[in-house]
PDB file of C-alpha atoms in Angstrom:
ATOM      1  CA  MET L  10     -59.357 -34.429-107.983  1.00 92.00           C
ATOM      2  CA  GLU L  11     -59.128 -31.301-109.849  1.00 96.00           C
ATOM      3  CA  THR L  12     -56.802 -30.626-112.594  1.00 97.00           C
ATOM      4  CA  LEU L  13     -54.585 -27.330-112.729  1.00 97.00           C
ATOM      5  CA  ALA L  14     -56.384 -26.082-115.521  1.00 95.00           C
ATOM      6  CA  GLU L  15     -59.730 -26.360-113.170  1.00 97.00           C
ATOM      7  CA  ALA L  16     -57.831 -25.129-110.191  1.00 98.00           C
ATOM      8  CA  LEU L  17     -55.694 -22.395-111.599  1.00 98.00           C
ATOM      9  CA  PRO L  18     -58.789 -19.978-112.634  1.00 98.00           C
ATOM     10  CA  LYS L  19     -60.391 -20.873-109.033  1.00 98.00           C
ATOM     11  CA  GLU L  20     -57.453 -19.771-107.225  1.00 98.00           C
ATOM     12  CA  MET L  21     -56.967 -16.377-109.487  1.00 98.00           C
ATOM     13  CA  ALA L  22     -60.643 -15.474-108.771  1.00 98.00           C
ATOM     14  CA  ARG L  23     -60.105 -16.266-104.831  1.00 98.00           C
ATOM     15  CA  VAL L  24     -57.147 -13.917-104.652  1.00 98.00           C
ATOM     16  CA  ARG L  25     -58.496 -11.076-106.926  1.00 98.00           C
ATOM     17  CA  GLU L  26     -61.280 -11.294-103.866  1.00 98.00           C
ATOM     18  CA  VAL L  27     -58.525 -11.062-101.497  1.00 98.00           C
ATOM     19  CA  LEU L  28     -56.798  -8.242-103.444  1.00 98.00           C
ATOM     20  CA  GLY L  29     -60.112  -6.216-103.056  1.00 97.00           C
ATOM     21  CA  HIS L  30     -59.955  -6.241 -99.324  1.00 97.00           C
ATOM     22  CA  TYR L  31     -56.230  -5.343 -99.373  1.00 98.00           C
ATOM     23  CA  LYS L  32     -57.161  -2.338-101.677  1.00 97.00           C
ATOM     24  CA  GLU L  33     -59.679  -1.468 -99.115  1.00 97.00           C
ATOM     25  CA  ILE L  34     -57.266  -1.269 -96.405  1.00 96.00           C
ATOM     26  CA  GLY L  35     -55.528   1.853 -97.838  1.00 96.00           C
ATOM     27  CA  PRO L  36     -52.043   2.546 -97.566  1.00 96.00           C
ATOM     28  CA  ALA L  37     -51.309   0.041 -95.081  1.00 95.00           C
ATOM     29  CA  GLY L  38     -52.662  -2.564 -97.409  1.00 96.00           C
ATOM     30  CA  MET L  39     -50.732  -1.293-100.888  1.00 97.00           C
ATOM     31  CA  PHE L  40     -47.550  -3.379 -99.995  1.00 95.00           C
ATOM     32  CA  GLY L  41     -49.314  -6.417-100.018  1.00 96.00           C
ATOM     33  CA  ALA L  42     -51.348  -5.740-103.015  1.00 97.00           C
ATOM     34  CA  THR L  43     -48.581  -4.970-104.845  1.00 97.00           C
ATOM     35  CA  PHE L  44     -47.194  -8.368-104.486  1.00 97.00           C
ATOM     36  CA  ILE L  45     -50.643 -10.009-105.218  1.00 98.00           C
ATOM     37  CA  GLU L  46     -50.965  -7.939-108.386  1.00 98.00           C
ATOM     38  CA  GLN L  47     -47.623  -9.364-109.609  1.00 98.00           C
ATOM     39  CA  TYR L  48     -48.547 -12.939-108.868  1.00 98.00           C
ATOM     40  CA  LEU L  49     -51.606 -12.284-110.683  1.00 98.00           C
ATOM     41  CA  ARG L  50     -49.923 -10.981-113.619  1.00 98.00           C
ATOM     42  CA  ALA L  51     -47.716 -14.105-113.520  1.00 98.00           C
ATOM     43  CA  ALA L  52     -50.532 -16.353-113.304  1.00 98.00           C
ATOM     44  CA  ASP L  53     -52.612 -14.481-116.529  1.00 98.00           C
ATOM     45  CA  LYS L  54     -49.036 -14.827-118.532  1.00 98.00           C
ATOM     46  CA  ALA L  55     -48.621 -18.310-117.726  1.00 98.00           C
ATOM     47  CA  VAL L  56     -52.249 -19.349-118.381  1.00 97.00           C
ATOM     48  CA  MET L  57     -52.028 -17.364-121.862  1.00 97.00           C
ATOM     49  CA  SER L  58     -48.743 -19.176-122.669  1.00 98.00           C
ATOM     50  CA  GLY L  59     -49.854 -22.388-121.664  1.00 97.00           C
ATOM     51  CA  ASP L  60     -46.684 -22.938-119.838  1.00 97.00           C
ATOM     52  CA  VAL L  61     -47.631 -25.801-117.568  1.00 97.00           C
ATOM     53  CA  VAL L  62     -44.451 -25.407-115.369  1.00 98.00           C
ATOM     54  CA  GLU L  63     -45.535 -21.793-114.714  1.00 98.00           C
ATOM     55  CA  MET L  64     -48.710 -22.241-114.276  1.00 98.00           C
ATOM     56  CA  LEU L  65     -47.745 -24.431-111.309  1.00 98.00           C
ATOM     57  CA  LYS L  66     -45.563 -21.857-109.862  1.00 98.00           C
ATOM     58  CA  ALA L  67     -48.417 -19.356-110.150  1.00 98.00           C
ATOM     59  CA  TYR L  68     -50.728 -21.701-108.497  1.00 98.00           C
ATOM     60  CA  ASN L  69     -48.539 -22.563-105.536  1.00 98.00           C
ATOM     61  CA  LYS L  70     -47.719 -18.846-104.981  1.00 98.00           C
ATOM     62  CA  LEU L  71     -51.298 -17.830-105.178  1.00 98.00           C
ATOM     63  CA  ARG L  72     -52.308 -20.555-102.690  1.00 98.00           C
ATOM     64  CA  GLY L  73     -50.116 -18.810-100.143  1.00 97.00           C
ATOM     65  CA  VAL L  74     -51.993 -15.577-100.181  1.00 97.00           C
ATOM     66  CA  ARG L  75     -54.337 -14.953 -97.673  1.00 95.00           C
TER      67      ARG L  75
END
């Protein structure tokens, strides 16, 4: 079983890749890209602060990104 400290950075990397695809779409993808960027900023902040509750929230939001 993977820990949150292991899973969150992997999920962040996956979502950054997805973000690239949204940006490639152009103007039509910008709405989704904006939300994804917000989720990634929140995840970065949670990791830097070490707040486990916020890290878990961020992880769950990122898992929903497709």
